[in-house]
Amino acid sequence: MRRRTFLRLAAGGAIAARWTPRGAAQTSRRTRIVLLGTAGGPTPKRGRAAPASVVVVDGVAYVVDCGNGVARQMVLAGVELTRLRHVFITHHHSDHNADFGTLVLLAWAAGLRTDVDTWGPPPLAHMTDLFFEMSAADIDVRVTDEGRAPLRPLVHAHELKEGGVVVKDERVVVRAAVVHHPMVPIAFAYRIDGPDRSVVFSGDTTRSDALVALARGADVLVHEVMFPDAYAAEAAGNARSIARHILESHTPVEDVGRIAQEAGVKTLVLSHFVPDNNADAERSWVPLARKHFKGEVVLGRDLLEV
Ligand SMILES: [Zn+2]
Ligand SMILES: [Zn+2]
């Protein structure tokens, strides 16, 4: 296409849709659900980013978990960092919270000037204070040099100690449920009901009745998955092994299908894959999830819009 023709068509909006950023505005749905990172566990992975997701309703971003790299994943997904409004942390394992403060800081660097409310288990407020103390040198210089408004007054940390309604605004209702993820003192799953769709994020958990209740009738359930065969032998030989811990704190993928069926969700999205890069597990995720679930099963991947 010649440049002049392109400019004329673009001005008329005829080809605007083809020029939207990756992941953006490819759907007419008001409630967009984007997986930002789908790995599980604290170590960086080659093929998947650390756990994080974003729900965007009418251009407003609600982020669930802040694994390492969440800000860049949002940029890659075409979601402007300045759209950040709420952050929900499921639990304090580093794969879920390592970039909690960093996300807010980088959103501010990208031009954020509006309030951000953050929600999660204690000690979220103390962590927020410490993050600002750690980042004071950078923030103070930018306030002085670049004339930015201070960031601290924009960030409001709320500690959750029980389930229930977390946020209710003109776009969404967000609910939390306490799930079971030993040895973490308290871990949450979150449900976001938007104007046209509902989505539940399990966080990390073993099979949880509270999660089944939270997910009842939801359109989409994004659930962590674990492939137990990868750990059985090692766990049997050592009661205090990491393998044993993994078996006791995550949900076998076959059970995830049962949970989705019991909750009556329409679509099950598998995420937080434990272990990573295991050939037997990779072959088995979807078939095992489908074994007991009649709805749609989606193998999660980074930047997938569900
Ligand atoms: Zn995790
Ligand atoms: Zn965890």
mmCIF file of C-alpha atoms and ligand atoms in Angstrom:
data_model
loop_
_atom_site.group_PDB
_atom_site.id
_atom_site.type_symbol
_atom_site.label_atom_id
_atom_site.label_comp_id
_atom_site.label_asym_id
_atom_site.label_seq_id
_atom_site.Cartn_x
_atom_site.Cartn_y
_atom_site.Cartn_z
ATOM 1 C CA MET A 1 0.000 0.000 0.000
ATOM 2 C CA ARG A 2 1.353 3.433 -0.900
ATOM 3 C CA ARG A 3 1.977 5.766 2.003
ATOM 4 C CA ARG A 4 -0.549 8.340 0.860
ATOM 5 C CA THR A 5 -3.262 5.704 0.456
ATOM 6 C CA PHE A 6 -2.422 4.311 3.869
ATOM 7 C CA LEU A 7 -2.629 7.708 5.544
ATOM 8 C CA ARG A 8 -5.981 8.426 3.927
ATOM 9 C CA LEU A 9 -7.423 5.087 5.010
ATOM 10 C CA ALA A 10 -5.933 5.402 8.481
ATOM 11 C CA ALA A 11 -7.406 8.867 8.899
ATOM 12 C CA GLY A 12 -10.783 7.445 7.952
ATOM 13 C CA GLY A 13 -10.434 4.632 10.456
ATOM 14 C CA ALA A 14 -10.669 1.986 7.721
ATOM 15 C CA ILE A 15 -7.511 0.166 8.795
ATOM 16 C CA ALA A 16 -7.149 1.364 12.351
ATOM 17 C CA ALA A 17 -8.058 -2.035 13.761
ATOM 18 C CA ARG A 18 -5.031 -3.627 12.161
ATOM 19 C CA TRP A 19 -2.709 -1.184 13.870
ATOM 20 C CA THR A 20 -3.640 -1.758 17.482
ATOM 21 C CA PRO A 21 -0.877 -3.062 19.752
ATOM 22 C CA ARG A 22 -0.573 -6.771 20.241
ATOM 23 C CA GLY A 23 -3.263 -8.046 22.553
ATOM 24 C CA ALA A 24 -5.199 -4.790 22.561
ATOM 25 C CA ALA A 25 -8.729 -4.238 21.329
ATOM 26 C CA GLN A 26 -8.950 -7.519 19.442
ATOM 27 C CA THR A 27 -12.263 -8.215 21.052
ATOM 28 C CA SER A 28 -15.515 -6.374 21.500
ATOM 29 C CA ARG A 29 -15.764 -7.666 25.052
ATOM 30 C CA ARG A 30 -15.718 -5.038 27.767
ATOM 31 C CA THR A 31 -13.968 -7.411 30.185
ATOM 32 C CA ARG A 32 -10.605 -8.447 28.757
ATOM 33 C CA ILE A 33 -8.566 -11.167 30.460
ATOM 34 C CA VAL A 34 -4.856 -11.384 29.618
ATOM 35 C CA LEU A 35 -2.361 -13.880 31.053
ATOM 36 C CA LEU A 36 0.893 -11.994 31.564
ATOM 37 C CA GLY A 37 3.021 -14.754 33.069
ATOM 38 C CA THR A 38 2.210 -18.447 33.331
ATOM 39 C CA ALA A 39 5.266 -20.042 34.961
ATOM 40 C CA GLY A 40 5.211 -21.506 38.456
ATOM 41 C CA GLY A 41 7.897 -21.320 41.101
ATOM 42 C CA PRO A 42 10.544 -18.770 42.066
ATOM 43 C CA THR A 43 13.244 -19.437 39.467
ATOM 44 C CA PRO A 44 13.236 -17.545 36.141
ATOM 45 C CA LYS A 45 12.168 -19.741 33.227
ATOM 46 C CA ARG A 46 13.171 -19.608 29.561
ATOM 47 C CA GLY A 47 9.696 -20.208 28.158
ATOM 48 C CA ARG A 48 7.318 -18.501 30.554
ATOM 49 C CA ALA A 49 7.249 -15.307 32.623
ATOM 50 C CA ALA A 50 6.463 -15.328 36.351
ATOM 51 C CA PRO A 51 2.826 -15.398 37.491
ATOM 52 C CA ALA A 52 0.728 -12.321 36.734
ATOM 53 C CA SER A 53 -2.534 -11.572 34.957
ATOM 54 C CA VAL A 54 -4.494 -8.478 34.091
ATOM 55 C CA VAL A 55 -8.209 -7.895 33.697
ATOM 56 C CA VAL A 56 -8.979 -4.753 31.730
ATOM 57 C CA VAL A 57 -12.489 -3.322 31.926
ATOM 58 C CA ASP A 58 -13.275 -0.232 29.854
ATOM 59 C CA GLY A 59 -9.542 0.481 29.711
ATOM 60 C CA VAL A 60 -8.987 0.218 33.482
ATOM 61 C CA ALA A 61 -6.428 -2.409 34.603
ATOM 62 C CA TYR A 62 -6.860 -4.784 37.529
ATOM 63 C CA VAL A 63 -3.660 -6.784 38.019
ATOM 64 C CA VAL A 64 -3.581 -10.118 39.836
ATOM 65 C CA ASP A 65 -0.107 -11.062 41.125
ATOM 66 C CA CYS A 66 3.164 -9.350 40.356
ATOM 67 C CA GLY A 67 5.756 -11.910 39.352
ATOM 68 C CA ASN A 68 9.084 -10.664 38.087
ATOM 69 C CA GLY A 69 8.663 -8.736 34.840
ATOM 70 C CA VAL A 70 4.968 -7.931 35.234
ATOM 71 C CA ALA A 71 5.383 -4.322 34.055
ATOM 72 C CA ARG A 72 7.111 -5.356 30.831
ATOM 73 C CA GLN A 73 4.570 -8.109 30.218
ATOM 74 C CA MET A 74 1.814 -5.484 30.474
ATOM 75 C CA VAL A 75 3.614 -3.371 27.880
ATOM 76 C CA LEU A 76 3.998 -6.408 25.612
ATOM 77 C CA ALA A 77 0.285 -7.121 26.037
ATOM 78 C CA GLY A 78 -0.518 -3.602 24.876
ATOM 79 C CA VAL A 79 -1.936 -2.526 28.233
ATOM 80 C CA GLU A 80 -0.657 0.938 29.161
ATOM 81 C CA LEU A 81 0.891 1.054 32.617
ATOM 82 C CA THR A 82 -0.910 4.318 33.321
ATOM 83 C CA ARG A 83 -4.178 2.353 33.235
ATOM 84 C CA LEU A 84 -3.203 0.547 36.456
ATOM 85 C CA ARG A 85 -5.898 0.999 39.117
ATOM 86 C CA HIS A 86 -5.890 -2.050 41.439
ATOM 87 C CA VAL A 87 -3.330 -4.718 42.308
ATOM 88 C CA PHE A 88 -4.298 -7.990 43.996
ATOM 89 C CA ILE A 89 -1.599 -10.216 45.490
ATOM 90 C CA THR A 90 -2.623 -13.822 46.116
ATOM 91 C CA HIS A 91 0.170 -14.673 48.559
ATOM 92 C CA HIS A 92 3.693 -13.803 49.539
ATOM 93 C CA HIS A 93 5.803 -16.192 47.537
ATOM 94 C CA SER A 94 8.331 -14.369 45.398
ATOM 95 C CA ASP A 95 6.969 -15.731 42.115
ATOM 96 C CA HIS A 96 3.778 -13.801 42.942
ATOM 97 C CA ASN A 97 5.044 -10.651 44.633
ATOM 98 C CA ALA A 98 8.645 -9.969 43.528
ATOM 99 C CA ASP A 99 7.612 -6.998 41.362
ATOM 100 C CA PHE A 100 4.768 -5.717 43.534
ATOM 101 C CA GLY A 101 6.464 -2.398 44.262
ATOM 102 C CA THR A 102 8.308 -2.361 40.958
ATOM 103 C CA LEU A 103 5.059 -2.430 38.977
ATOM 104 C CA VAL A 104 3.783 0.696 40.703
ATOM 105 C CA LEU A 105 7.170 2.444 40.417
ATOM 106 C CA LEU A 106 7.486 1.722 36.702
ATOM 107 C CA ALA A 107 3.873 2.693 36.055
ATOM 108 C CA TRP A 108 4.679 6.032 37.707
ATOM 109 C CA ALA A 109 7.803 6.362 35.554
ATOM 110 C CA ALA A 110 5.533 5.723 32.552
ATOM 111 C CA GLY A 111 3.275 8.597 33.568
ATOM 112 C CA LEU A 112 0.839 7.232 36.139
ATOM 113 C CA ARG A 113 -0.699 10.114 38.111
ATOM 114 C CA THR A 114 -3.745 8.438 39.599
ATOM 115 C CA ASP A 115 -4.472 6.345 42.690
ATOM 116 C CA VAL A 116 -3.518 2.679 42.886
ATOM 117 C CA ASP A 117 -5.087 0.484 45.553
ATOM 118 C CA THR A 118 -3.229 -2.705 46.411
ATOM 119 C CA TRP A 119 -4.689 -5.694 48.200
ATOM 120 C CA GLY A 120 -3.191 -8.827 49.696
ATOM 121 C CA PRO A 121 -2.228 -10.668 52.857
ATOM 122 C CA PRO A 122 -0.157 -9.028 55.603
ATOM 123 C CA PRO A 123 2.479 -7.651 55.701
ATOM 124 C CA LEU A 124 1.498 -5.854 52.464
ATOM 125 C CA ALA A 125 1.446 -2.418 54.117
ATOM 126 C CA HIS A 126 4.866 -2.852 55.690
ATOM 127 C CA MET A 127 6.265 -4.197 52.412
ATOM 128 C CA THR A 128 4.916 -1.106 50.673
ATOM 129 C CA ASP A 129 6.607 1.188 53.212
ATOM 130 C CA LEU A 130 9.889 -0.661 52.823
ATOM 131 C CA PHE A 131 9.683 -0.517 49.045
ATOM 132 C CA PHE A 132 9.280 3.245 49.142
ATOM 133 C CA GLU A 133 12.204 3.512 51.552
ATOM 134 C CA MET A 134 14.315 1.385 49.203
ATOM 135 C CA SER A 135 13.303 3.410 46.149
ATOM 136 C CA ALA A 136 13.518 6.881 47.723
ATOM 137 C CA ALA A 137 16.756 7.806 45.944
ATOM 138 C CA ASP A 138 15.202 7.218 42.528
ATOM 139 C CA ILE A 139 11.814 8.698 43.332
ATOM 140 C CA ASP A 140 13.245 11.850 44.963
ATOM 141 C CA VAL A 141 15.513 12.544 41.994
ATOM 142 C CA ARG A 142 12.643 12.144 39.542
ATOM 143 C CA VAL A 143 10.382 14.411 41.591
ATOM 144 C CA THR A 144 13.105 17.087 41.656
ATOM 145 C CA ASP A 145 14.554 16.621 38.159
ATOM 146 C CA GLU A 146 11.473 15.767 36.182
ATOM 147 C CA GLY A 147 8.868 17.683 38.136
ATOM 148 C CA ARG A 148 6.785 14.604 38.851
ATOM 149 C CA ALA A 149 4.181 14.527 41.599
ATOM 150 C CA PRO A 150 5.313 12.224 44.448
ATOM 151 C CA LEU A 151 4.263 8.587 44.077
ATOM 152 C CA ARG A 152 3.752 7.661 47.722
ATOM 153 C CA PRO A 153 0.401 9.509 48.181
ATOM 154 C CA LEU A 154 -1.049 7.603 45.211
ATOM 155 C CA VAL A 155 -0.446 4.106 46.578
ATOM 156 C CA HIS A 156 -2.844 2.661 49.148
ATOM 157 C CA ALA A 157 -2.039 -0.752 50.622
ATOM 158 C CA HIS A 158 -4.880 -2.781 52.137
ATOM 159 C CA GLU A 159 -4.159 -5.939 54.080
ATOM 160 C CA LEU A 160 -6.673 -8.765 53.746
ATOM 161 C CA LYS A 161 -7.117 -11.274 56.533
ATOM 162 C CA GLU A 162 -10.296 -12.993 55.371
ATOM 163 C CA GLY A 163 -12.371 -13.636 52.279
ATOM 164 C CA GLY A 164 -15.303 -11.558 51.037
ATOM 165 C CA VAL A 165 -15.903 -8.553 48.810
ATOM 166 C CA VAL A 166 -12.658 -6.654 48.266
ATOM 167 C CA VAL A 167 -13.556 -4.007 45.696
ATOM 168 C CA LYS A 168 -16.867 -2.847 44.293
ATOM 169 C CA ASP A 169 -16.735 -0.020 41.791
ATOM 170 C CA GLU A 170 -18.656 1.097 38.704
ATOM 171 C CA ARG A 171 -16.990 -1.594 36.592
ATOM 172 C CA VAL A 172 -16.320 -4.692 38.693
ATOM 173 C CA VAL A 173 -16.944 -6.599 41.891
ATOM 174 C CA VAL A 174 -13.849 -8.340 43.226
ATOM 175 C CA ARG A 175 -14.156 -11.074 45.816
ATOM 176 C CA ALA A 176 -11.483 -13.030 47.661
ATOM 177 C CA ALA A 177 -11.521 -16.492 49.209
ATOM 178 C CA VAL A 178 -8.953 -17.988 51.542
ATOM 179 C CA VAL A 179 -7.324 -21.007 49.911
ATOM 180 C CA HIS A 180 -4.923 -23.616 51.256
ATOM 181 C CA HIS A 181 -1.248 -23.214 50.370
ATOM 182 C CA PRO A 182 1.050 -24.484 53.107
ATOM 183 C CA MET A 183 3.390 -23.194 54.537
ATOM 184 C CA VAL A 184 2.179 -19.718 53.592
ATOM 185 C CA PRO A 185 0.146 -18.281 56.515
ATOM 186 C CA ILE A 186 -2.643 -16.952 54.288
ATOM 187 C CA ALA A 187 -3.260 -17.207 50.551
ATOM 188 C CA PHE A 188 -6.160 -15.888 48.470
ATOM 189 C CA ALA A 189 -7.970 -16.671 45.260
ATOM 190 C CA TYR A 190 -9.723 -13.731 43.578
ATOM 191 C CA ARG A 191 -12.876 -13.505 41.496
ATOM 192 C CA ILE A 192 -13.501 -10.485 39.277
ATOM 193 C CA ASP A 193 -17.027 -10.012 37.966
ATOM 194 C CA GLY A 194 -16.957 -7.528 35.105
ATOM 195 C CA PRO A 195 -19.908 -6.125 33.139
ATOM 196 C CA ASP A 196 -19.994 -9.027 30.684
ATOM 197 C CA ARG A 197 -17.737 -11.780 32.088
ATOM 198 C CA SER A 198 -16.434 -13.246 35.307
ATOM 199 C CA VAL A 199 -13.000 -14.716 35.958
ATOM 200 C CA VAL A 200 -11.445 -16.475 38.930
ATOM 201 C CA PHE A 201 -7.723 -16.752 39.670
ATOM 202 C CA SER A 202 -6.842 -19.622 41.977
ATOM 203 C CA GLY A 203 -3.450 -18.326 43.063
ATOM 204 C CA ASP A 204 -1.465 -21.212 44.542
ATOM 205 C CA THR A 205 -3.545 -23.768 46.384
ATOM 206 C CA THR A 206 -4.292 -27.380 47.049
ATOM 207 C CA ARG A 207 -7.829 -28.521 46.232
ATOM 208 C CA SER A 208 -10.008 -25.978 48.008
ATOM 209 C CA ASP A 209 -13.760 -26.005 48.702
ATOM 210 C CA ALA A 210 -13.588 -22.245 49.214
ATOM 211 C CA LEU A 211 -12.226 -21.883 45.699
ATOM 212 C CA VAL A 212 -14.980 -24.105 44.256
ATOM 213 C CA ALA A 213 -17.557 -21.893 45.967
ATOM 214 C CA LEU A 214 -15.857 -18.703 44.751
ATOM 215 C CA ALA A 215 -15.704 -20.017 41.178
ATOM 216 C CA ARG A 216 -19.309 -21.253 41.062
ATOM 217 C CA GLY A 217 -20.778 -20.428 37.639
ATOM 218 C CA ALA A 218 -17.840 -18.248 36.541
ATOM 219 C CA ASP A 219 -17.070 -17.864 32.854
ATOM 220 C CA VAL A 220 -13.345 -18.444 33.249
ATOM 221 C CA LEU A 221 -11.281 -20.194 35.900
ATOM 222 C CA VAL A 222 -7.518 -19.669 35.730
ATOM 223 C CA HIS A 223 -6.112 -22.431 37.914
ATOM 224 C CA GLU A 224 -2.605 -23.479 38.872
ATOM 225 C CA VAL A 225 -1.593 -27.006 37.829
ATOM 226 C CA MET A 226 0.918 -29.544 39.084
ATOM 227 C CA PHE A 227 1.999 -32.856 37.526
ATOM 228 C CA PRO A 228 2.418 -35.185 40.528
ATOM 229 C CA ASP A 229 4.209 -38.011 38.707
ATOM 230 C CA ALA A 230 7.261 -35.755 38.412
ATOM 231 C CA TYR A 231 7.649 -35.689 42.200
ATOM 232 C CA ALA A 232 6.281 -39.001 43.471
ATOM 233 C CA ALA A 233 9.547 -40.970 43.581
ATOM 234 C CA GLU A 234 11.590 -38.225 45.229
ATOM 235 C CA ALA A 235 8.865 -37.424 47.761
ATOM 236 C CA ALA A 236 8.545 -41.083 48.756
ATOM 237 C CA GLY A 237 12.238 -41.227 49.588
ATOM 238 C CA ASN A 238 12.459 -38.010 51.610
ATOM 239 C CA ALA A 239 9.715 -36.660 53.851
ATOM 240 C CA ARG A 240 11.313 -33.198 54.020
ATOM 241 C CA SER A 241 12.079 -32.813 50.329
ATOM 242 C CA ILE A 242 11.036 -29.963 48.054
ATOM 243 C CA ALA A 243 9.176 -32.618 46.052
ATOM 244 C CA ARG A 244 7.053 -33.434 49.100
ATOM 245 C CA HIS A 245 6.400 -29.727 49.696
ATOM 246 C CA ILE A 246 5.276 -29.286 46.080
ATOM 247 C CA LEU A 247 2.887 -32.239 46.320
ATOM 248 C CA GLU A 248 1.413 -30.862 49.531
ATOM 249 C CA SER A 249 0.934 -27.267 48.399
ATOM 250 C CA HIS A 250 -0.340 -27.457 44.789
ATOM 251 C CA THR A 251 -3.199 -29.121 42.882
ATOM 252 C CA PRO A 252 -2.733 -32.127 40.570
ATOM 253 C CA VAL A 253 -3.923 -31.194 37.086
ATOM 254 C CA GLU A 254 -6.454 -34.041 37.055
ATOM 255 C CA ASP A 255 -8.059 -32.592 40.201
ATOM 256 C CA VAL A 256 -8.127 -29.144 38.596
ATOM 257 C CA GLY A 257 -10.492 -30.603 35.999
ATOM 258 C CA ARG A 258 -12.673 -31.992 38.794
ATOM 259 C CA ILE A 259 -12.709 -28.584 40.503
ATOM 260 C CA ALA A 260 -13.727 -26.812 37.282
ATOM 261 C CA GLN A 261 -16.520 -29.352 36.723
ATOM 262 C CA GLU A 262 -17.759 -29.028 40.304
ATOM 263 C CA ALA A 263 -17.732 -25.232 40.104
ATOM 264 C CA GLY A 264 -19.565 -25.316 36.766
ATOM 265 C CA VAL A 265 -17.259 -22.873 34.987
ATOM 266 C CA LYS A 266 -17.406 -22.536 31.216
ATOM 267 C CA THR A 267 -13.688 -22.319 30.469
ATOM 268 C CA LEU A 268 -10.733 -23.689 32.407
ATOM 269 C CA VAL A 269 -7.386 -22.016 31.778
ATOM 270 C CA LEU A 270 -4.320 -23.899 32.983
ATOM 271 C CA SER A 271 -1.464 -21.813 34.354
ATOM 272 C CA HIS A 272 1.417 -21.826 36.876
ATOM 273 C CA PHE A 273 2.866 -25.050 35.463
ATOM 274 C CA VAL A 274 4.801 -27.146 37.978
ATOM 275 C CA PRO A 275 7.168 -28.576 36.910
ATOM 276 C CA ASP A 276 8.412 -26.463 34.040
ATOM 277 C CA ASN A 277 9.751 -27.995 30.849
ATOM 278 C CA ASN A 278 8.993 -31.642 31.635
ATOM 279 C CA ALA A 279 8.073 -33.625 28.516
ATOM 280 C CA ASP A 280 5.666 -36.002 30.282
ATOM 281 C CA ALA A 281 3.909 -33.091 31.969
ATOM 282 C CA GLU A 282 3.663 -31.068 28.753
ATOM 283 C CA ARG A 283 1.953 -33.999 27.024
ATOM 284 C CA SER A 284 -0.412 -34.496 29.922
ATOM 285 C CA TRP A 285 -1.677 -31.052 31.010
ATOM 286 C CA VAL A 286 -4.672 -30.799 28.707
ATOM 287 C CA PRO A 287 -5.697 -34.505 28.541
ATOM 288 C CA LEU A 288 -5.595 -34.826 32.331
ATOM 289 C CA ALA A 289 -7.543 -31.581 32.844
ATOM 290 C CA ARG A 290 -10.161 -32.787 30.343
ATOM 291 C CA LYS A 291 -10.613 -36.123 32.055
ATOM 292 C CA HIS A 292 -13.239 -34.840 34.490
ATOM 293 C CA PHE A 293 -14.220 -31.491 32.927
ATOM 294 C CA LYS A 294 -16.790 -31.142 30.156
ATOM 295 C CA GLY A 295 -16.128 -27.478 29.312
ATOM 296 C CA GLU A 296 -13.384 -25.803 27.304
ATOM 297 C CA VAL A 297 -9.769 -26.314 28.445
ATOM 298 C CA VAL A 298 -7.150 -23.754 27.472
ATOM 299 C CA LEU A 299 -3.417 -24.342 27.901
ATOM 300 C CA GLY A 300 -2.256 -21.003 29.266
ATOM 301 C CA ARG A 301 0.693 -19.138 27.744
ATOM 302 C CA ASP A 302 2.170 -15.706 28.280
ATOM 303 C CA LEU A 303 0.254 -12.810 26.696
ATOM 304 C CA LEU A 304 -2.704 -15.027 25.801
ATOM 305 C CA GLU A 305 -5.962 -13.122 25.842
ATOM 306 C CA VAL A 306 -8.716 -15.444 26.979
HETATM 307 ZN ZN ZN B 1 3.608 -19.885 42.823
HETATM 308 ZN ZN ZN B 2 3.100 -20.196 46.267
#
